[in-house]
Tab-separated table of C-alpha atoms (C1' of nucleotides) in Angstrom:
chain	number	residue	atom	x	y	z
A	1	UNK	CA	-23.275	-12.947	13.742
A	2	UNK	CA	-24.405	-8.897	14.094
A	3	UNK	CA	-25.704	-8.410	10.510
A	4	UNK	CA	-26.854	-10.544	8.145
A	5	UNK	CA	-27.069	-10.212	4.439
A	6	UNK	CA	-30.513	-9.243	3.874
A	7	UNK	CA	-31.384	-7.479	6.880
A	8	UNK	CA	-32.560	-3.911	7.904
A	9	UNK	CA	-29.653	-1.994	9.169
A	10	UNK	CA	-30.818	0.458	11.807
A	11	UNK	CA	-28.071	0.351	13.870
A	12	UNK	CA	-24.037	1.200	14.301
A	13	UNK	CA	-21.961	-1.207	16.425
A	14	UNK	CA	-19.336	0.449	18.969
A	15	UNK	CA	-16.375	-2.161	19.343
A	16	UNK	CA	-15.557	-2.214	23.206
A	17	UNK	CA	-13.755	-5.756	23.311
A	18	UNK	CA	-13.330	-8.270	20.277
A	19	UNK	CA	-12.564	-8.352	16.450
A	20	UNK	CA	-15.022	-8.264	13.775
A	21	UNK	CA	-15.382	-8.338	10.081
A	22	UNK	CA	-17.238	-7.120	7.336
A	23	UNK	CA	-17.741	-9.026	4.381
A	24	UNK	CA	-19.862	-9.809	1.397
A	25	UNK	CA	-20.793	-13.528	0.980
A	26	UNK	CA	-21.095	-14.786	-2.513
A	27	UNK	CA	-22.284	-17.990	-2.074
A	28	UNK	CA	-22.406	-18.870	-5.987
A	29	UNK	CA	-18.714	-19.072	-6.044
A	30	UNK	CA	-18.456	-19.836	-2.488
A	31	UNK	CA	-16.379	-16.766	-1.637
A	32	UNK	CA	-16.227	-13.983	0.748
A	33	UNK	CA	-14.350	-10.397	0.177
A	34	UNK	CA	-13.809	-8.875	3.404
A	35	UNK	CA	-14.235	-5.083	3.361
A	36	UNK	CA	-12.753	-4.335	6.472
A	37	UNK	CA	-11.704	-6.015	9.981
A	38	UNK	CA	-12.470	-3.909	13.036
A	39	UNK	CA	-11.578	-4.190	16.656
A	40	UNK	CA	-11.745	-1.842	19.829
A	41	UNK	CA	-12.454	1.676	19.792
A	42	UNK	CA	-13.832	0.912	15.996
A	43	UNK	CA	-17.573	1.406	14.700
A	44	UNK	CA	-18.496	-1.337	12.736
A	45	UNK	CA	-22.194	-1.797	10.470
A	46	UNK	CA	-23.176	-2.119	6.951
A	47	UNK	CA	-22.427	1.352	6.468
A	48	UNK	CA	-24.056	0.658	2.543
A	49	UNK	CA	-27.055	-0.632	4.296
A	50	UNK	CA	-27.245	1.862	7.262
A	51	UNK	CA	-26.939	5.207	5.112
A	52	UNK	CA	-29.203	4.037	2.482
A	53	UNK	CA	-31.674	2.945	3.786
A	54	UNK	CA	-31.491	-0.374	1.847
A	55	UNK	CA	-31.049	-4.059	2.803
A	56	UNK	CA	-27.730	-5.250	4.017
A	57	UNK	CA	-25.556	-6.722	1.213
A	58	UNK	CA	-22.717	-7.603	3.926
A	59	UNK	CA	-22.376	-9.871	6.731
A	60	UNK	CA	-21.276	-8.323	9.899
A	61	UNK	CA	-19.469	-11.069	12.099
A	62	UNK	CA	-17.776	-11.583	15.152
A	63	UNK	CA	-14.281	-13.230	15.159
A	64	UNK	CA	-14.031	-13.188	18.591
A	65	UNK	CA	-15.988	-13.103	21.729
A	66	UNK	CA	-17.220	-9.668	21.588
A	67	UNK	CA	-18.523	-6.994	23.667
A	68	UNK	CA	-20.610	-4.170	21.393
A	69	UNK	CA	-22.557	-1.135	21.976
A	70	UNK	CA	-25.210	-0.658	19.805
A	71	UNK	CA	-26.986	2.661	18.646
A	72	UNK	CA	-29.957	3.139	16.303
A	73	UNK	CA	-29.574	5.917	13.955
A	74	UNK	CA	-32.680	7.170	14.987
A	75	UNK	CA	-31.379	7.593	18.745
A	76	UNK	CA	-27.827	9.202	17.008
A	77	UNK	CA	-29.797	11.483	14.840
A	78	UNK	CA	-31.976	12.897	17.347
A	79	UNK	CA	-28.467	13.063	19.983
A	80	UNK	CA	-26.936	15.433	17.133
A	81	UNK	CA	-29.468	18.060	17.997
A	82	UNK	CA	-28.882	17.489	21.787
A	83	UNK	CA	-24.873	17.131	21.848
A	84	UNK	CA	-23.393	19.853	20.794
A	85	UNK	CA	-19.861	18.888	18.653
A	86	UNK	CA	-21.668	15.544	18.054
A	87	UNK	CA	-22.320	15.560	14.441
A	88	UNK	CA	-19.053	16.952	14.183
A	89	UNK	CA	-17.349	14.311	15.511
A	90	UNK	CA	-19.145	11.621	13.655
A	91	UNK	CA	-18.094	14.010	10.656
A	92	UNK	CA	-14.748	13.545	11.710
A	93	UNK	CA	-14.988	10.063	11.765
A	94	UNK	CA	-16.478	9.532	8.669
A	95	UNK	CA	-13.909	11.084	6.938
A	96	UNK	CA	-11.136	9.252	8.342
A	97	UNK	CA	-12.971	6.071	7.037
A	98	UNK	CA	-13.369	7.521	3.575
A	99	UNK	CA	-9.713	8.739	3.643
A	100	UNK	CA	-8.649	5.076	4.471
A	101	UNK	CA	-10.833	3.789	1.608
A	102	UNK	CA	-9.580	6.369	-0.684
A	103	UNK	CA	-5.983	5.018	0.139
A	104	UNK	CA	-7.251	1.259	0.152
A	105	UNK	CA	-8.396	2.353	-3.981
A	106	UNK	CA	-5.230	4.039	-4.884
A	107	UNK	CA	-3.012	0.794	-3.343
A	108	UNK	CA	-5.364	-1.555	-5.058
A	109	UNK	CA	-4.620	0.414	-8.332
A	110	UNK	CA	-0.979	0.848	-7.655
A	111	UNK	CA	0.556	-2.035	-5.726
A	112	UNK	CA	0.734	-5.803	-6.398
A	113	UNK	CA	-0.369	-8.321	-3.882
A	114	UNK	CA	2.850	-8.722	-2.215
A	115	UNK	CA	3.160	-4.893	-1.768
A	116	UNK	CA	-0.360	-4.773	0.096
A	117	UNK	CA	0.493	-7.280	2.291
A	118	UNK	CA	3.152	-5.602	3.600
A	119	UNK	CA	1.345	-2.120	3.407
A	120	UNK	CA	-1.377	-4.335	5.576
A	121	UNK	CA	0.848	-5.844	8.204
A	122	UNK	CA	2.248	-2.977	8.640
A	123	UNK	CA	-0.413	-0.504	9.029
A	124	UNK	CA	-2.529	-3.360	11.055
A	125	UNK	CA	-0.034	-5.272	13.192
A	126	UNK	CA	-2.482	-5.838	15.976
A	127	UNK	CA	-5.033	-7.236	13.446
A	128	UNK	CA	-2.521	-9.487	11.642
A	129	UNK	CA	-1.998	-11.983	14.896
A	130	UNK	CA	-5.623	-11.927	15.484
A	131	UNK	CA	-7.352	-13.049	11.979
A	132	UNK	CA	-6.436	-16.056	9.898
A	133	UNK	CA	-4.266	-15.880	6.548
A	134	UNK	CA	-7.080	-16.956	4.540
A	135	UNK	CA	-9.223	-13.816	5.857
A	136	UNK	CA	-6.205	-11.304	5.034
A	137	UNK	CA	-6.076	-12.837	1.534
A	138	UNK	CA	-9.350	-11.967	1.002
A	139	UNK	CA	-9.045	-8.532	2.076
A	140	UNK	CA	-6.405	-8.320	-0.073
A	141	UNK	CA	-8.371	-9.648	-2.985
A	142	UNK	CA	-6.119	-12.741	-3.264
A	143	UNK	CA	-6.541	-16.217	-2.782
A	144	UNK	CA	-5.174	-18.240	0.327
A	145	UNK	CA	-2.351	-20.032	-1.976
A	146	UNK	CA	-1.235	-16.633	-3.331
A	147	UNK	CA	-0.494	-15.215	0.150
A	148	UNK	CA	0.912	-18.385	1.285
A	149	UNK	CA	3.366	-18.160	-1.542
A	150	UNK	CA	3.967	-14.310	-0.866
A	151	UNK	CA	4.672	-15.150	2.592
A	152	UNK	CA	7.286	-17.941	1.750
A	153	UNK	CA	8.959	-15.878	-0.819
A	154	UNK	CA	9.109	-12.724	2.167
A	155	UNK	CA	11.014	-15.197	4.719
B	1	UNK	CA	-4.469	21.968	-12.989
B	2	UNK	CA	-6.646	22.798	-9.676
B	3	UNK	CA	-4.672	21.275	-7.623
B	4	UNK	CA	-0.653	19.645	-7.622
B	5	UNK	CA	0.933	17.025	-5.746
B	6	UNK	CA	2.881	18.927	-2.938
B	7	UNK	CA	0.464	21.986	-2.729
B	8	UNK	CA	-1.166	22.481	0.555
B	9	UNK	CA	-5.177	21.828	-0.016
B	10	UNK	CA	-7.585	24.483	2.230
B	11	UNK	CA	-10.628	24.704	-0.506
B	12	UNK	CA	-12.803	22.063	-1.840
B	13	UNK	CA	-14.155	22.755	-5.785
B	14	UNK	CA	-17.887	23.026	-6.712
B	15	UNK	CA	-18.194	22.215	-10.272
B	16	UNK	CA	-20.530	24.324	-12.410
B	17	UNK	CA	-19.604	23.395	-15.708
B	18	UNK	CA	-16.631	20.938	-17.169
B	19	UNK	CA	-15.168	17.793	-15.950
B	20	UNK	CA	-12.017	16.918	-14.124
B	21	UNK	CA	-10.207	13.781	-12.929
B	22	UNK	CA	-8.475	13.293	-9.199
B	23	UNK	CA	-5.273	11.202	-9.690
B	24	UNK	CA	-1.874	10.089	-8.255
B	25	UNK	CA	0.935	10.982	-10.707
B	26	UNK	CA	3.540	8.424	-10.581
B	27	UNK	CA	6.536	9.767	-11.930
B	28	UNK	CA	8.735	6.617	-11.589
B	29	UNK	CA	6.605	4.484	-13.805
B	30	UNK	CA	5.547	7.207	-15.945
B	31	UNK	CA	2.088	6.739	-15.109
B	32	UNK	CA	-1.267	7.502	-12.991
B	33	UNK	CA	-3.826	6.413	-11.364
B	34	UNK	CA	-7.475	7.565	-11.812
B	35	UNK	CA	-9.284	7.864	-8.307
B	36	UNK	CA	-12.004	9.749	-9.659
B	37	UNK	CA	-13.755	11.721	-12.088
B	38	UNK	CA	-16.225	14.724	-11.333
B	39	UNK	CA	-18.769	16.802	-13.246
B	40	UNK	CA	-21.457	19.373	-13.135
B	41	UNK	CA	-22.931	19.624	-9.542
B	42	UNK	CA	-19.930	17.256	-8.215
B	43	UNK	CA	-17.574	18.683	-5.768
B	44	UNK	CA	-13.752	17.346	-6.384
B	45	UNK	CA	-10.417	18.015	-4.192
B	46	UNK	CA	-7.359	15.792	-2.872
B	47	UNK	CA	-9.847	14.797	0.302
B	48	UNK	CA	-7.167	12.870	2.035
B	49	UNK	CA	-4.770	16.409	1.983
B	50	UNK	CA	-8.060	18.416	2.980
B	51	UNK	CA	-9.186	16.416	5.950
B	52	UNK	CA	-5.615	15.458	7.044
B	53	UNK	CA	-3.946	18.817	6.268
B	54	UNK	CA	-0.970	17.269	4.556
B	55	UNK	CA	0.301	18.137	1.294
B	56	UNK	CA	-1.464	16.888	-1.706
B	57	UNK	CA	-0.731	13.306	-3.102
B	58	UNK	CA	-3.286	13.545	-5.961
B	59	UNK	CA	-3.676	16.138	-8.726
B	60	UNK	CA	-6.873	17.815	-9.527
B	61	UNK	CA	-6.810	18.496	-13.205
B	62	UNK	CA	-9.809	20.194	-15.539
B	63	UNK	CA	-10.344	17.633	-18.684
B	64	UNK	CA	-12.450	20.602	-20.217
B	65	UNK	CA	-12.639	24.172	-19.822
B	66	UNK	CA	-14.424	24.573	-16.733
B	67	UNK	CA	-16.392	27.146	-13.952
B	68	UNK	CA	-15.610	26.103	-10.703
B	69	UNK	CA	-16.422	27.592	-7.379
B	70	UNK	CA	-14.460	27.244	-4.322
B	71	UNK	CA	-14.603	27.490	-0.729
B	72	UNK	CA	-11.854	27.708	2.294
B	73	UNK	CA	-12.160	24.912	4.657
B	74	UNK	CA	-11.990	27.481	7.486
B	75	UNK	CA	-15.101	29.585	6.061
B	76	UNK	CA	-17.201	26.293	5.363
B	77	UNK	CA	-16.042	25.082	9.230
B	78	UNK	CA	-17.444	28.824	10.701
B	79	UNK	CA	-20.655	28.471	7.604
B	80	UNK	CA	-21.560	25.544	9.476
B	81	UNK	CA	-22.150	27.452	12.938
B	82	UNK	CA	-24.301	29.644	10.980
B	83	UNK	CA	-26.273	28.082	8.483
B	84	UNK	CA	-28.667	25.539	9.996
B	85	UNK	CA	-28.332	22.177	8.432
B	86	UNK	CA	-25.396	22.896	6.712
B	87	UNK	CA	-23.121	20.401	8.081
B	88	UNK	CA	-25.725	17.585	8.149
B	89	UNK	CA	-25.797	18.254	4.363
B	90	UNK	CA	-22.077	17.830	3.694
B	91	UNK	CA	-22.241	14.928	6.514
B	92	UNK	CA	-24.598	13.182	3.638
B	93	UNK	CA	-22.510	14.049	0.888
B	94	UNK	CA	-19.548	12.401	2.527
B	95	UNK	CA	-21.626	9.500	3.252
B	96	UNK	CA	-22.174	9.024	-0.206
B	97	UNK	CA	-18.750	9.123	-1.311
B	98	UNK	CA	-18.186	6.708	1.308
B	99	UNK	CA	-20.445	4.556	-0.108
B	100	UNK	CA	-19.562	4.786	-3.932
B	101	UNK	CA	-15.941	4.034	-2.878
B	102	UNK	CA	-16.810	1.213	-0.811
B	103	UNK	CA	-18.738	-0.474	-3.640
B	104	UNK	CA	-15.724	0.280	-6.091
B	105	UNK	CA	-13.157	-1.676	-3.191
B	106	UNK	CA	-15.747	-4.471	-3.481
B	107	UNK	CA	-16.130	-4.682	-6.881
B	108	UNK	CA	-12.219	-4.761	-7.346
B	109	UNK	CA	-12.378	-7.170	-4.933
B	110	UNK	CA	-14.987	-9.488	-6.829
B	111	UNK	CA	-15.246	-8.402	-10.383
B	112	UNK	CA	-13.200	-9.226	-13.786
B	113	UNK	CA	-12.029	-6.104	-15.872
B	114	UNK	CA	-14.670	-6.545	-18.030
B	115	UNK	CA	-17.378	-6.709	-15.653
B	116	UNK	CA	-15.890	-3.428	-14.059
B	117	UNK	CA	-15.716	-1.497	-17.436
B	118	UNK	CA	-19.619	-2.932	-18.168
B	119	UNK	CA	-20.601	-1.594	-14.463
B	120	UNK	CA	-18.400	2.036	-15.233
B	121	UNK	CA	-20.564	2.270	-18.667
B	122	UNK	CA	-23.921	1.752	-16.914
B	123	UNK	CA	-23.350	3.377	-13.725
B	124	UNK	CA	-21.988	6.730	-15.657
B	125	UNK	CA	-23.084	7.037	-19.180
B	126	UNK	CA	-21.981	10.196	-19.559
B	127	UNK	CA	-18.900	10.552	-18.015
B	128	UNK	CA	-17.770	7.596	-20.306
B	129	UNK	CA	-18.498	9.981	-23.827
B	130	UNK	CA	-16.379	13.111	-21.935
B	131	UNK	CA	-13.180	11.324	-20.902
B	132	UNK	CA	-10.072	9.493	-22.718
B	133	UNK	CA	-10.238	5.209	-22.712
B	134	UNK	CA	-7.009	5.659	-21.194
B	135	UNK	CA	-8.064	7.697	-18.939
B	136	UNK	CA	-11.028	5.054	-18.073
B	137	UNK	CA	-8.583	2.435	-18.039
B	138	UNK	CA	-6.435	4.305	-15.793
B	139	UNK	CA	-9.350	4.323	-13.144
B	140	UNK	CA	-10.400	0.696	-13.652
B	141	UNK	CA	-6.587	-0.440	-12.990
B	142	UNK	CA	-6.257	-1.912	-16.530
B	143	UNK	CA	-3.846	-0.512	-19.690
B	144	UNK	CA	-5.151	1.109	-22.260
B	145	UNK	CA	-4.299	-2.169	-24.198
B	146	UNK	CA	-6.160	-4.365	-22.079
B	147	UNK	CA	-9.107	-2.148	-22.167
B	148	UNK	CA	-8.929	-1.885	-26.152
B	149	UNK	CA	-9.030	-5.880	-25.962
B	150	UNK	CA	-12.527	-5.993	-23.697
B	151	UNK	CA	-13.823	-3.269	-25.780
B	152	UNK	CA	-13.399	-5.379	-28.595
B	153	UNK	CA	-14.645	-8.826	-27.347
B	154	UNK	CA	-18.090	-6.991	-26.540
B	155	UNK	CA	-18.764	-5.967	-30.350
C	1	DC	C1'	-4.523	-36.806	25.228
C	2	DC	C1'	-6.459	-37.591	20.460
C	3	DA	C1'	-9.381	-37.457	16.419
C	4	DA	C1'	-11.729	-34.518	13.303
C	5	DA	C1'	-11.621	-30.621	11.122
C	6	DA	C1'	-10.046	-26.243	9.987
C	7	DA	C1'	-5.897	-23.734	8.195
C	8	DG	C1'	-1.690	-23.236	5.279
C	9	DT	C1'	1.452	-25.291	2.520
C	10	DT	C1'	3.304	-26.882	-2.435
C	11	DG	C1'	3.287	-28.177	-7.052
C	12	DA	C1'	1.586	-28.156	-11.444
C	13	DT	C1'	-0.924	-26.317	-14.866
C	14	DC	C1'	-4.027	-22.213	-16.604
C	15	DT	C1'	-5.631	-17.115	-17.594
C	16	DA	C1'	-6.350	-12.486	-17.479
C	17	DT	C1'	-4.075	-9.165	-17.865
C	18	DG	C1'	0.755	-6.376	-18.451
C	19	DG	C1'	4.589	-5.128	-21.529
C	20	DT	C1'	6.183	-3.962	-26.140
C	21	DA	C1'	6.099	-2.584	-30.519
C	22	DA	C1'	4.039	-1.527	-34.598
C	23	DG	C1'	0.508	-0.226	-37.105
C	24	DA	C1'	-4.212	2.620	-37.693
C	25	DT	C1'	-7.456	5.761	-36.611
C	26	DA	C1'	-8.770	10.170	-34.522
C	27	DT	C1'	-7.558	15.153	-33.156
C	28	DA	C1'	-5.651	19.586	-33.530
C	29	DG	C1'	-3.207	23.380	-34.966
C	30	DC	C1'	-1.265	26.103	-38.482
D	1	DG	C1'	-6.881	20.903	-45.891
D	2	DC	C1'	-3.160	19.265	-44.088
D	3	DT	C1'	0.557	17.464	-41.312
D	4	DA	C1'	2.102	16.933	-36.627
D	5	DT	C1'	0.764	14.630	-32.415
D	6	DA	C1'	-2.141	11.873	-29.524
D	7	DT	C1'	-4.792	8.283	-29.180
D	8	DC	C1'	-6.385	3.460	-29.875
D	9	DT	C1'	-5.810	-1.399	-32.237
D	10	DT	C1'	-3.474	-5.188	-32.734
D	11	DA	C1'	-0.123	-9.002	-32.406
D	12	DC	C1'	2.888	-11.749	-29.906
D	13	DC	C1'	4.968	-12.842	-25.705
D	14	DA	C1'	5.581	-12.707	-20.323
D	15	DT	C1'	3.891	-12.706	-15.898
D	16	DA	C1'	0.652	-12.416	-11.565
D	17	DG	C1'	-1.977	-14.571	-9.465
D	18	DA	C1'	-5.894	-18.425	-10.179
D	19	DT	C1'	-7.217	-23.211	-9.713
D	20	DC	C1'	-6.678	-27.928	-8.578
D	21	DA	C1'	-5.853	-31.378	-5.940
D	22	DA	C1'	-2.729	-33.472	-2.764
D	23	DC	C1'	-0.209	-33.087	1.744
D	24	DT	C1'	1.180	-31.275	6.280
D	25	DT	C1'	0.381	-28.604	10.141
D	26	DT	C1'	-2.808	-26.530	13.653
D	27	DT	C1'	-6.768	-25.903	16.322
D	28	DT	C1'	-10.958	-28.054	18.545
D	29	DG	C1'	-13.854	-30.630	20.775
D	30	DG	C1'	-14.945	-34.707	23.349
DNA sequence: CCAAAAAGTTGATCTATGGTAAGATATAGC
DNA sequence: GCTATATCTTACCATAGATCAACTTTTTGG
């Protein structure tokens, strides 16, 4: 477990090796809502907590043995001043994440669970191999039972 | 109409006065999916098109008489080099938008339509006054009929 | 290898929300 | 102010996906 809900989040993590998930635990309903998966070359954190300096509401958890690099927000900010183009690099990274989130919001508005599942395996074929179906269901916002039925209907 | 699907998007817009909506038109199903509303002091554009230099997939439309300021992406980028702290300012703006989108994804995963409506009027009380109910329904991902039923049940 | 636990599947039923159509209000243009 | 149009509401029925419970398959740890 890299980040646990309630933690103060001062770091973000670069994934050298492995696969992680970021999710909101909901103890009351005994459920979890997966915000994203992350694999090699991606960055992960609870970015709400990281950007707003508030306690984490999300857990970040390794789904496999992982090698991670971490950087303190403070250190990154002072690096921005020293390394030319670094801030632009992170701006670009954030733009990409923003675009991905907006697409996901649209896909939730427009598409059925089946279409979103098709889109998921089209867009993240390697991730689909590496994570459990019930985790994909959680990412898509449906139950494992529903995903199972969708998968059956597809064959 | 500020941006129309298919346009090349090279500008973003600052709202001095008025209210806009950004939405994906779906002619086939004769529907629209509202990505966001924007009011005074906010910025608007089709940011997917703007960041990825691809043709717009979204419409941006004024819902009232508006006063807008626009800036070319190119000009903004050269201003980044001239005005100290400007890039950080836009990075911060993007962080906030990112956080808002992530919260919306989580709320779609966790909450019922009624809870999302409550959250919407709590978070955007002024916007609720300024836009039509069927547009709020579109933003929430439900039909106007469902929203009407939710509103009735609340009283 | 084998037992236990975890994950996935299936069936029966339930519920939130959608679709359609009609009627009721509100808004805008003359 | 009055008509036309847009918006909102209501009723009835349909459907996607949820829930619950049982069962099967896969994975894991000893």
